[in-house]
Amino acid sequence: MTLSGKKGLVLGVANKRSLAWAIAKRASEAGADLALTFQGERLEENVRDLAGTLGRESLILPCDVTADDQVDALFAKIRESMGRLDFVVHGAAYAPPEALSEPFVQTSRGAFRMALDISAYSLVALARGAQPLMTEGGSLLTLTYLGAERVLPNYNVMGVAKAALECSVRYLAADLGPQNIRVNAISAGPVKTLAAAGISGFSAILGVYRERAPLRRNTEASEVGDTGLFLISEAARGITGEVLYVDGGYHVMGM
Ligand code: NAP
């Protein structure tokens, strides 16, 4: 699967454990030129250091997905420097910590709004920004979790946000398909990342997956990276509006 000559934007790299980083690495190895974003100066150095290991020059740009002006500036800069885009990897998600530990019924309006804005609406905003740059068709890829469909301990409002995200994937796929822009999601099994560490009892969830998933082990970020490469490559040219599970088969189990 080659991405030679392709240009991609990747959001959601916080550190080397980030799922977005696993996809970025595979995309770069497959020949793609990348723009990577960071949210706030705190993470800029991390992202620059990681990008330096890719062996090809990447564009590093700020983007807080809650700020329309930053999203607009991001795509203006990409147009200026890269000319066009072939794929976008969306790996941004956030919910306030208390919303991931208190009972779901306690979710405040503010926490609900913030989780849905950052974790779901951002895909719509990015799709709108990317659309005019995807002059030769393209692929949008986001990351979701089984908590969108089933109740998992403490996933709470993030599950609601992921349900909205998965539904957005289907509506965007219908809107953008006529321009040969595909929109898909990977539903990843739990992987110990910075975002995952914010979910109370996350280690216990890892243990349950190891015990009950058909493959009897936890998901590795590299597995998400490989499937990400597949979905953004020509090999997946017939797939859109899809949620593809990379979770060792856990989602098929009833008990
Ligand atoms: P991660 O490394 O912490 O990545 C989450 C990213 O979202 C971080 O780079 C974070 O930046 C960014 N983000 C948060 N708020 C943002 C904002 N306002 N604007 C721009 N970026 C923002 O964790 P991850 O696990 O790889 O998460 C990536 C995606 O995979 C998420 O959608 C997550 O829900 C999904 N996922 C994860 C798992 C898992 O078990 N790890 C399983 C299934 C799906 P900051 O650090 O600056 O906040």
XYZ file of N, CA and C and ligand atoms in Angstrom:
813
model
N 0.852 -1.182 0.000
C 0.000 0.000 0.000
C 0.892 1.237 0.000
N 0.933 1.923 -1.106
C 1.793 3.102 -1.184
C 0.969 4.382 -1.067
N 1.579 5.383 -0.433
C 0.983 6.722 -0.398
C 1.958 7.696 -1.063
N 2.762 7.164 -1.942
C 3.767 7.982 -2.610
C 3.085 9.137 -3.358
N 3.588 10.347 -3.110
C 3.020 11.535 -3.758
C 1.769 12.060 -3.078
N 1.304 11.389 -2.016
C 0.083 11.833 -1.316
C 0.431 12.820 -0.205
N -0.541 13.676 0.103
C -0.339 14.691 1.133
C -1.425 14.560 2.184
N -1.016 14.490 3.446
C -1.994 14.257 4.503
C -1.848 15.202 5.683
N -2.963 15.395 6.366
C -3.003 16.200 7.596
C -3.360 15.268 8.748
N -2.603 15.339 9.846
C -2.869 14.483 11.001
C -3.048 15.351 12.244
N -4.223 15.238 12.878
C -4.490 15.953 14.135
C -4.590 14.943 15.268
N -4.064 15.312 16.443
C -4.234 14.445 17.607
C -2.970 13.721 18.030
N -1.815 14.219 17.584
C -0.562 13.635 18.072
C -0.163 14.396 19.340
N -0.203 13.697 20.476
C 0.245 14.313 21.729
C 1.638 13.799 22.077
N 1.865 12.511 21.843
C 3.169 11.910 22.143
C 3.305 10.606 21.347
N 4.379 9.862 21.627
C 4.651 8.677 20.788
C 3.630 7.560 20.987
N 2.822 7.641 22.030
C 1.790 6.615 22.246
C 0.481 6.927 21.508
N 0.328 8.148 21.035
C -0.936 8.564 20.397
C -1.285 7.675 19.208
N -2.559 7.310 19.099
C -2.995 6.493 17.960
C -2.792 7.258 16.642
N -2.997 8.564 16.691
C -2.784 9.369 15.477
C -1.313 9.290 15.039
N -0.408 9.194 16.011
C 1.018 9.073 15.674
C 1.297 7.725 14.998
N 0.655 6.666 15.478
C 0.850 5.344 14.867
C 0.429 5.383 13.395
N -0.643 6.092 13.098
C -1.099 6.200 11.702
C -0.156 7.111 10.907
N 0.255 8.219 11.544
C 1.164 9.155 10.865
C 2.458 8.441 10.454
N 2.998 7.623 11.362
C 4.251 6.927 11.070
C 4.092 5.995 9.865
N 3.002 5.227 9.858
C 2.790 4.286 8.750
C 2.561 5.040 7.438
N 1.830 6.164 7.530
C 1.567 6.957 6.316
C 2.877 7.521 5.767
N 3.734 7.981 6.655
C 5.008 8.548 6.230
C 5.895 7.454 5.629
N 5.938 6.294 6.277
C 6.731 5.177 5.745
C 6.238 4.773 4.352
N 4.920 4.950 4.140
C 4.347 4.582 2.832
C 4.548 5.680 1.788
N 5.211 6.776 2.200
C 5.595 7.792 1.211
C 4.840 9.110 1.261
N 3.919 9.272 2.227
C 3.113 10.502 2.258
C 3.893 11.668 2.879
N 3.617 12.864 2.392
C 4.089 14.098 3.044
C 3.005 14.523 4.017
N 3.417 14.945 5.219
C 2.437 15.207 6.261
C 2.488 16.625 6.808
N 1.308 17.098 7.221
C 1.203 18.246 8.117
C 0.685 17.687 9.438
N 1.351 18.031 10.529
C 0.931 17.569 11.862
C 0.559 18.794 12.675
N -0.458 18.645 13.535
C -0.851 19.797 14.351
C -0.574 19.538 15.830
N -0.481 20.630 16.562
C -0.378 20.553 18.024
C -1.399 21.521 18.598
N -1.841 21.205 19.821
C -2.802 22.080 20.480
C -2.085 22.835 21.605
N -1.792 24.100 21.405
C -1.116 24.885 22.437
C 0.381 24.620 22.449
N 1.136 25.591 22.967
C 2.607 25.527 22.920
C 3.157 24.338 23.701
N 2.407 23.903 24.730
C 2.820 22.799 25.584
C 3.223 21.567 24.770
N 2.516 21.323 23.693
C 2.759 20.094 22.931
C 3.568 20.315 21.655
N 3.875 21.586 21.375
C 4.556 21.868 20.105
C 5.890 21.125 20.006
N 6.677 21.178 21.082
C 8.001 20.554 21.034
C 7.896 19.034 20.831
N 6.944 18.420 21.568
C 6.697 16.973 21.395
C 6.475 16.626 19.934
N 5.572 17.374 19.320
C 5.185 17.074 17.934
C 6.363 17.327 16.997
N 7.102 18.421 17.238
C 8.272 18.706 16.383
C 9.319 17.607 16.522
N 9.552 17.152 17.774
C 10.551 16.086 17.985
C 10.133 14.806 17.275
N 8.860 14.441 17.414
C 8.378 13.216 16.770
C 8.466 13.341 15.243
N 8.043 14.483 14.733
C 8.070 14.688 13.278
C 9.504 14.561 12.757
N 10.469 14.980 13.576
C 11.882 14.897 13.187
C 12.352 13.468 12.982
N 11.622 12.498 13.525
C 12.031 11.091 13.375
C 11.458 10.463 12.095
N 10.654 11.207 11.360
C 9.961 10.617 10.202
C 10.853 10.462 8.968
N 11.968 11.198 8.967
C 12.882 11.054 7.823
C 12.433 11.828 6.599
N 11.416 12.639 6.735
C 11.024 13.567 5.668
C 10.448 14.807 6.350
N 10.578 15.919 5.687
C 10.130 17.192 6.251
C 8.602 17.213 6.421
N 8.114 17.606 7.605
C 6.663 17.748 7.792
C 6.359 19.204 8.135
N 5.129 19.576 7.850
C 4.666 20.910 8.211
C 4.054 20.808 9.604
N 4.472 21.646 10.545
C 3.946 21.580 11.918
C 3.148 22.855 12.179
N 1.861 22.686 12.487
C 0.979 23.849 12.600
C 0.114 23.761 13.856
N -0.240 24.918 14.453
C -1.133 24.884 15.619
C -2.578 24.649 15.195
N -3.334 23.929 16.012
C -4.787 23.862 15.790
C -5.502 23.361 17.029
N -6.235 24.281 17.656
C -7.199 23.900 18.685
C -8.521 23.794 17.941
N -9.101 22.600 17.899
C -10.276 22.394 17.044
C -11.525 23.140 17.526
N -11.477 23.722 18.724
C -12.628 24.495 19.195
C -12.616 25.930 18.634
N -11.504 26.320 18.002
C -11.375 27.704 17.521
C -11.492 27.754 16.000
N -12.603 28.316 15.503
C -12.825 28.369 14.047
C -11.690 29.089 13.328
N -11.160 30.162 13.972
C -10.092 30.909 13.288
C -8.839 30.043 13.130
N -8.573 29.169 14.101
C -7.392 28.297 13.981
C -7.603 27.227 12.910
N -8.841 26.731 12.813
C -9.138 25.733 11.769
C -8.990 26.391 10.389
N -9.526 27.617 10.242
C -9.405 28.335 8.957
C -7.943 28.591 8.617
N -7.183 29.044 9.626
C -5.759 29.353 9.389
C -4.991 28.082 9.012
N -5.373 26.958 9.616
C -4.708 25.679 9.314
C -4.849 25.344 7.824
N -6.080 25.426 7.324
C -6.279 25.042 5.921
C -5.689 26.077 4.960
N -5.671 27.359 5.385
C -5.047 28.385 4.535
C -3.553 28.085 4.408
N -2.950 27.722 5.508
C -1.509 27.426 5.502
C -1.226 26.156 4.678
N -2.089 25.159 4.798
C -1.890 23.923 4.025
C -2.018 24.211 2.527
N -3.003 25.038 2.170
C -3.176 25.394 0.754
C -1.912 26.068 0.217
N -1.388 27.002 1.052
C -0.204 27.762 0.638
C 1.033 26.842 0.501
N 1.216 25.949 1.478
C 2.458 25.162 1.512
C 2.370 23.833 0.774
N 1.194 23.201 0.777
C 1.099 21.856 0.188
C 0.268 21.842 -1.103
N -0.542 22.857 -1.294
C -1.318 22.971 -2.541
C -2.619 22.194 -2.528
N -2.587 20.956 -2.009
C -3.798 20.148 -1.958
C -3.664 19.129 -0.841
N -4.723 18.359 -0.612
C -4.699 17.329 0.433
C -5.301 16.047 -0.120
N -4.760 14.911 0.328
C -5.325 13.616 -0.063
C -5.995 12.911 1.114
N -5.524 13.175 2.331
C -6.175 12.542 3.482
C -6.038 13.385 4.742
N -6.992 13.157 5.643
C -6.972 13.790 6.973
C -7.194 12.691 8.000
N -6.349 12.647 9.012
C -6.542 11.743 10.150
C -6.945 12.601 11.339
N -8.115 12.287 11.895
C -8.676 13.074 12.994
C -8.565 12.250 14.276
N -7.654 12.650 15.155
C -7.464 11.885 16.400
C -7.637 12.755 17.627
N -8.487 13.777 17.517
C -8.695 14.688 18.655
C -9.949 14.278 19.424
N -9.817 14.207 20.737
C -10.984 13.923 21.582
C -10.701 14.463 22.977
N -11.771 14.912 23.640
C -11.602 15.394 25.028
C -12.954 15.452 25.733
N -12.936 15.082 27.001
C -14.077 15.348 27.891
C -13.483 15.735 29.240
N -14.108 16.638 29.977
C -13.577 17.026 31.281
C -13.456 15.802 32.198
N -12.370 15.712 32.976
C -12.092 14.517 33.784
C -13.254 14.085 34.674
N -13.964 15.058 35.266
C -15.040 14.658 36.188
C -16.163 13.916 35.444
N -16.306 14.221 34.149
C -17.350 13.550 33.364
C -16.976 12.096 33.065
N -15.715 11.727 33.298
C -15.253 10.362 33.034
C -15.028 9.584 34.325
N -15.611 10.104 35.412
C -15.489 9.360 36.677
C -16.800 9.401 37.473
N -17.533 10.514 37.382
C -18.824 10.589 38.086
C -19.871 9.770 37.323
N -21.003 9.434 37.976
C -22.081 8.772 37.227
C -22.526 9.630 36.028
N -22.882 8.986 34.929
C -23.249 9.703 33.700
C -24.372 10.707 33.942
N -25.292 10.331 34.828
C -26.451 11.194 35.083
C -26.031 12.564 35.629
N -24.830 12.662 36.151
C -24.332 13.936 36.695
C -23.686 14.827 35.633
N -23.616 14.374 34.392
C -22.921 15.144 33.343
C -23.499 16.553 33.227
N -22.640 17.553 33.332
C -23.119 18.940 33.241
C -23.314 19.330 31.776
N -24.096 20.390 31.578
C -24.314 20.896 30.213
C -22.968 21.292 29.589
N -22.127 21.920 30.416
C -20.821 22.377 29.911
C -19.949 21.210 29.470
N -19.911 20.144 30.284
C -19.073 18.982 29.940
C -19.605 18.300 28.684
N -20.929 18.210 28.576
C -21.571 17.583 27.409
C -21.202 18.362 26.139
N -21.349 19.693 26.251
C -21.096 20.556 25.094
C -19.627 20.442 24.658
N -18.745 20.478 25.656
C -17.308 20.445 25.343
C -16.910 19.108 24.702
N -17.396 18.005 25.268
C -17.044 16.686 24.731
C -17.532 16.539 23.286
N -18.763 16.979 23.035
C -19.331 16.838 21.681
C -18.638 17.778 20.691
N -18.291 18.969 21.169
C -17.647 19.958 20.298
C -16.276 19.453 19.854
N -15.439 19.078 20.836
C -14.060 18.680 20.510
C -14.023 17.314 19.825
N -14.848 16.386 20.286
C -14.676 14.998 19.850
C -15.532 14.622 18.639
N -16.567 15.395 18.360
C -17.440 15.034 17.230
C -17.563 16.172 16.213
N -17.961 17.372 16.671
C -18.160 18.465 15.708
C -16.881 18.765 14.926
N -15.734 18.593 15.592
C -14.458 18.921 14.951
C -14.273 18.157 13.636
N -14.796 16.944 13.541
C -14.653 16.190 12.281
C -15.414 16.906 11.155
N -16.577 17.448 11.487
C -17.380 18.148 10.476
C -16.634 19.406 10.012
N -16.094 20.153 10.976
C -15.363 21.387 10.646
C -14.140 21.064 9.782
N -13.444 19.994 10.128
C -12.242 19.625 9.362
C -12.617 19.141 7.972
N -13.699 18.396 7.874
C -14.143 17.911 6.555
C -14.465 19.104 5.647
N -15.109 20.109 6.224
C -15.478 21.298 5.427
C -14.223 22.045 4.959
N -13.229 22.113 5.847
C -11.987 22.784 5.480
C -11.194 22.000 4.447
N -11.236 20.667 4.552
C -10.418 19.831 3.664
C -11.043 19.690 2.274
N -12.375 19.735 2.224
C -13.109 19.441 0.965
C -12.543 20.184 -0.261
N -12.381 21.528 -0.182
C -11.895 22.204 -1.391
C -10.444 21.864 -1.751
N -9.698 21.316 -0.784
C -8.289 20.971 -1.062
C -8.148 19.555 -1.610
N -9.240 18.760 -1.505
C -9.180 17.374 -1.978
C -9.625 17.321 -3.434
N -8.834 17.934 -4.286
C -9.221 18.115 -5.684
C -9.160 16.808 -6.479
N -8.430 15.830 -5.953
C -8.339 14.546 -6.661
C -9.001 13.436 -5.843
N -10.039 13.764 -5.108
C -10.662 12.808 -4.183
C -9.854 12.792 -2.894
N -10.268 11.967 -1.948
C -9.519 11.949 -0.697
C -10.133 11.008 0.311
N -9.550 11.044 1.502
C -9.993 10.137 2.558
C -9.904 10.837 3.906
N -10.994 10.762 4.655
C -11.012 11.286 6.028
C -11.137 10.088 6.957
N -10.331 10.091 8.011
C -10.333 8.961 8.931
C -10.382 9.473 10.359
N -11.290 8.896 11.158
C -11.361 9.281 12.559
C -11.261 8.042 13.450
N -11.174 8.277 14.754
C -10.994 7.189 15.721
C -12.137 7.178 16.708
N -12.713 5.986 16.882
C -13.852 5.883 17.780
C -13.667 4.685 18.709
N -14.698 4.454 19.529
C -14.593 3.364 20.503
C -15.962 2.721 20.701
N -15.941 1.455 21.103
C -17.153 0.663 21.337
C -18.131 1.342 22.307
N -17.610 2.226 23.159
C -18.469 2.971 24.092
C -19.524 3.816 23.384
N -19.416 3.958 22.053
C -20.453 4.653 21.274
C -21.734 3.828 21.219
N -21.592 2.499 21.347
C -22.745 1.605 21.141
C -23.172 0.885 22.395
N -22.232 0.648 23.305
C -22.504 -0.114 24.519
C -22.031 0.699 25.701
N -22.572 0.351 26.855
C -22.177 1.066 28.081
C -20.896 0.440 28.619
N -19.873 1.250 28.742
C -18.611 0.789 29.341
C -18.315 1.685 30.538
N -17.729 1.122 31.588
C -17.588 1.882 32.833
C -16.854 3.207 32.626
N -17.472 4.276 33.083
C -16.887 5.628 33.088
C -16.656 6.261 31.716
N -17.022 5.606 30.634
C -16.826 6.212 29.315
C -17.837 7.354 29.108
N -19.024 7.162 29.675
C -19.987 8.252 29.881
C -20.194 9.155 28.670
N -19.992 10.464 28.872
C -20.306 11.421 27.810
C -19.416 11.207 26.580
N -18.270 10.566 26.769
C -17.423 10.290 25.597
C -18.108 9.269 24.700
N -18.883 8.368 25.294
C -19.657 7.425 24.487
C -20.697 8.155 23.642
N -21.337 9.154 24.250
C -22.335 9.949 23.511
C -21.648 10.704 22.368
N -20.455 11.249 22.678
C -19.712 11.995 21.651
C -19.282 11.055 20.518
N -18.867 9.847 20.860
C -18.438 8.903 19.813
C -19.630 8.438 18.970
N -20.807 8.336 19.582
C -22.002 7.989 18.798
C -22.277 9.094 17.779
N -22.136 10.351 18.213
C -22.329 11.478 17.292
C -21.244 11.477 16.215
N -20.043 11.116 16.610
C -18.931 11.069 15.646
C -19.195 9.997 14.575
N -19.617 8.817 15.003
C -19.858 7.727 14.048
C -21.004 8.076 13.101
N -22.011 8.746 13.621
C -23.128 9.157 12.774
C -22.669 10.244 11.802
N -21.775 11.125 12.289
C -21.219 12.168 11.407
C -20.428 11.532 10.269
N -19.732 10.432 10.554
C -18.985 9.719 9.509
C -19.941 9.326 8.381
N -21.132 8.823 8.754
C -22.073 8.363 7.721
C -22.637 9.544 6.917
N -23.012 10.628 7.608
C -23.551 11.783 6.884
C -22.486 12.437 6.005
N -21.261 12.529 6.513
C -20.186 13.119 5.703
C -19.879 12.239 4.496
N -19.911 10.915 4.715
C -19.647 9.993 3.597
C -20.664 10.217 2.480
N -21.925 10.430 2.870
C -22.976 10.654 1.860
C -22.773 11.996 1.149
N -22.390 13.031 1.908
C -22.175 14.359 1.312
C -20.995 14.375 0.351
N -19.900 13.745 0.780
C -18.629 13.931 0.072
C -18.311 12.819 -0.933
N -19.070 11.727 -0.857
C -18.825 10.606 -1.773
C -18.829 10.991 -3.249
N -19.758 11.835 -3.701
C -19.767 12.200 -5.121
C -18.471 12.869 -5.588
N -17.689 13.426 -4.633
C -16.361 13.984 -5.014
C -15.249 12.966 -4.781
N -15.640 11.711 -4.597
C -14.679 10.636 -4.329
C -13.874 10.896 -3.043
N -14.537 11.539 -2.087
C -13.914 11.698 -0.755
C -14.579 10.679 0.158
N -13.767 9.773 0.703
C -14.268 8.714 1.583
C -14.122 9.125 3.037
N -15.041 8.658 3.878
C -15.009 9.021 5.305
C -15.234 7.750 6.118
N -14.276 7.405 6.954
C -14.367 6.170 7.732
C -13.845 6.381 9.152
N -14.142 5.391 9.996
C -13.638 5.417 11.379
C -13.029 4.068 11.714
N -12.023 4.105 12.574
C -11.513 2.877 13.191
C -12.039 2.865 14.620
N -12.691 1.771 15.002
C -13.079 1.596 16.393
C -11.993 0.743 17.046
N -11.126 1.410 17.799
C -9.946 0.741 18.364
C -10.268 0.147 19.729
N -9.656 -0.992 20.014
C -9.700 -1.514 21.374
C -8.892 -0.591 22.277
N -9.025 -0.738 23.606
C -8.317 0.164 24.504
C -6.792 0.057 24.401
N -6.156 1.221 24.311
C -4.685 1.316 24.249
C -4.284 2.381 25.263
N -3.247 2.118 26.033
C -2.858 3.056 27.083
C -2.206 4.309 26.482
N -2.985 5.349 26.304
C -2.486 6.636 25.789
C -2.816 7.702 26.832
N -2.428 8.943 26.523
C -2.709 10.050 27.440
C -4.226 10.213 27.656
N -4.995 10.184 26.569
C -6.447 10.358 26.672
C -7.061 9.202 27.475
N -6.563 7.989 27.247
C -7.119 6.817 27.937
C -6.857 6.903 29.439
N -5.726 7.492 29.799
C -5.377 7.592 31.218
C -6.394 8.439 31.985
N -7.167 9.268 31.264
C -8.165 10.123 31.906
C -9.447 9.375 32.261
N -9.563 8.116 31.834
C -10.791 7.349 32.096
C -10.583 6.505 33.345
N -11.403 6.732 34.362
C -11.255 5.979 35.612
C -11.389 4.489 35.354
N -10.502 3.694 35.969
C -10.607 2.231 35.858
C -10.153 1.693 34.521
N -9.349 2.454 33.784
C -8.944 2.042 32.439
C -8.151 0.726 32.457
N -7.295 0.557 33.484
C -6.478 -0.675 33.542
C -7.361 -1.911 33.658
N -8.470 -1.784 34.396
C -9.380 -2.928 34.538
C -9.992 -3.280 33.180
N -10.292 -2.267 32.378
C -10.863 -2.514 31.044
C -9.847 -3.276 30.180
N -8.576 -2.899 30.287
C -7.531 -3.603 29.527
C -7.519 -5.090 29.894
N -7.668 -5.361 31.188
C -7.657 -6.741 31.674
C -8.824 -7.550 31.115
N -9.996 -6.935 31.060
C -11.187 -7.635 30.538
C -10.980 -7.984 29.056
N -10.429 -7.047 28.294
C -10.179 -7.327 26.875
C -9.193 -8.489 26.722
N -8.111 -8.465 27.517
C -7.101 -9.541 27.414
C -7.728 -10.905 27.673
N -8.683 -10.907 28.601
C -9.302 -12.160 29.013
C -10.352 -12.637 28.007
N -11.129 -11.691 27.434
C -12.316 -12.110 26.674
C -12.255 -11.887 25.170
N -11.381 -11.043 24.683
C -11.337 -10.810 23.224
C -10.917 -12.102 22.547
N -11.500 -12.413 21.383
C -11.110 -13.628 20.674
C -9.593 -13.778 20.528
N -8.887 -12.698 20.286
C -7.428 -12.812 20.114
C -6.689 -12.849 21.456
N -7.404 -12.726 22.588
C -6.819 -12.866 23.939
C -5.606 -11.965 24.169
N -5.683 -10.745 23.690
C -4.609 -9.791 23.987
C -5.150 -8.390 23.754
N -4.390 -7.426 24.224
C -4.812 -6.040 24.013
C -4.395 -5.552 22.624
N -5.130 -4.545 22.172
C -4.832 -3.919 20.881
C -3.525 -3.145 20.984
N -2.730 -3.213 19.923
C -1.498 -2.421 19.885
C -1.697 -1.242 18.939
N -1.050 -0.122 19.299
C -1.175 1.080 18.461
C -0.750 0.773 17.021
N 0.251 -0.093 16.859
C 0.739 -0.386 15.495
C -0.356 -1.059 14.655
N -1.258 -1.805 15.310
C -2.348 -2.443 14.567
C -3.320 -1.375 14.048
N -3.521 -0.354 14.869
C -4.367 0.772 14.439
C -3.660 1.524 13.305
N -2.342 1.653 13.423
C -1.555 2.321 12.368
C -1.682 1.603 11.037
N -1.585 0.283 11.062
C -1.665 -0.492 9.815
C -3.054 -0.379 9.181
N -4.099 -0.459 10.016
C -5.464 -0.355 9.466
C -5.722 1.068 8.973
N -5.140 2.035 9.672
C -5.257 3.434 9.231
C -4.663 3.608 7.845
N -3.484 3.035 7.649
C -2.835 3.115 6.325
C -3.737 2.490 5.264
N -4.305 1.326 5.583
C -5.207 0.663 4.631
C -6.371 1.594 4.261
N -7.016 2.167 5.280
C -8.232 2.951 5.010
C -7.944 4.232 4.223
N -6.749 4.810 4.405
C -6.488 6.036 3.637
C -5.883 5.730 2.259
N -5.509 4.470 2.043
C -4.858 4.130 0.774
C -5.898 3.730 -0.291
N -5.426 3.601 -1.503
C -6.260 3.162 -2.631
C -6.836 1.770 -2.405
N -6.167 0.966 -1.564
C -6.645 -0.391 -1.306
C -8.066 -0.378 -0.725
N -8.444 0.730 -0.079
C -9.778 0.836 0.540
C -10.708 1.732 -0.294
N -10.409 1.849 -1.597
C -11.144 2.818 -2.436
C -12.644 2.567 -2.517
N -13.081 1.337 -2.172
C -14.524 1.044 -2.217
C -15.206 1.174 -0.862
N -14.484 1.657 0.147
C -15.042 1.679 1.508
C -15.293 3.115 1.959
N -16.537 3.416 2.307
C -16.827 4.715 2.931
C -18.031 4.601 3.854
N -18.086 5.499 4.836
C -19.185 5.505 5.811
C -19.074 4.358 6.798
N -17.896 3.777 6.916
C -17.709 2.529 7.652
C -17.017 2.744 8.996
N -17.389 1.897 9.975
C -16.647 1.834 11.241
C -15.984 0.456 11.265
N -14.676 0.444 11.242
C -13.916 -0.815 11.178
C -13.278 -1.073 12.550
N -13.543 -2.248 13.102
C -13.047 -2.564 14.458
C -11.631 -3.115 14.413
N -10.777 -2.541 15.226
C -9.412 -3.069 15.417
C -9.303 -3.297 16.919
N -9.902 -4.386 17.383
C -10.033 -4.582 18.832
C -9.862 -6.055 19.223
N -9.138 -6.801 18.394
C -8.940 -8.220 18.691
C -10.239 -9.002 18.662
N -11.293 -8.408 18.106
C -12.581 -9.085 17.973
C -13.495 -8.932 19.189
N -13.096 -8.105 20.158
C -13.872 -7.995 21.403
C -15.349 -7.668 21.140
N -15.624 -6.835 20.138
C -17.000 -6.357 19.923
C -17.968 -7.455 19.523
N -17.472 -8.609 19.080
C -18.415 -9.669 18.667
C -18.908 -10.496 19.849
N -18.266 -10.359 21.000
C -18.596 -11.216 22.134
C -19.874 -10.763 22.855
N -20.681 -11.714 23.255
C -21.861 -11.402 24.048
C -21.528 -11.366 25.535
N -20.629 -12.230 25.926
C -20.211 -12.253 27.357
C -18.730 -12.508 27.460
P -3.992 11.029 22.891
O -2.635 10.623 22.500
O -4.143 11.734 24.196
O -4.627 11.888 21.712
C -5.770 12.720 21.891
C -5.448 13.996 21.172
O -6.572 14.886 21.147
C -4.323 14.760 21.865
O -3.338 15.109 20.918
C -5.052 15.975 22.379
O -4.244 17.108 22.585
C -6.043 16.189 21.268
N -7.024 17.213 21.609
C -7.778 17.321 22.729
N -8.464 18.478 22.691
C -8.137 19.091 21.523
C -8.495 20.328 20.920
N -9.363 21.185 21.498
N -7.946 20.638 19.731
C -7.066 19.822 19.128
N -6.663 18.643 19.647
C -7.207 18.304 20.840
O -4.960 9.755 22.978
P -5.414 8.654 21.902
O -5.916 7.538 22.716
O -4.370 8.428 20.890
O -6.675 9.360 21.230
C -6.820 9.507 19.830
C -8.223 9.161 19.400
O -8.398 7.743 19.555
C -9.320 9.798 20.261
O -10.399 10.129 19.427
C -9.707 8.679 21.177
O -11.018 8.842 21.688
C -9.616 7.519 20.228
N -9.590 6.187 20.828
C -8.676 5.882 21.773
C -8.672 4.615 22.334
C -7.693 4.251 23.425
O -7.941 3.290 24.148
N -6.585 4.952 23.565
C -9.601 3.648 21.914
C -10.499 3.987 20.923
C -10.487 5.259 20.387
P -3.973 17.542 24.161
O -3.136 16.448 24.748
O -3.321 18.838 24.036
O -5.306 17.642 24.838
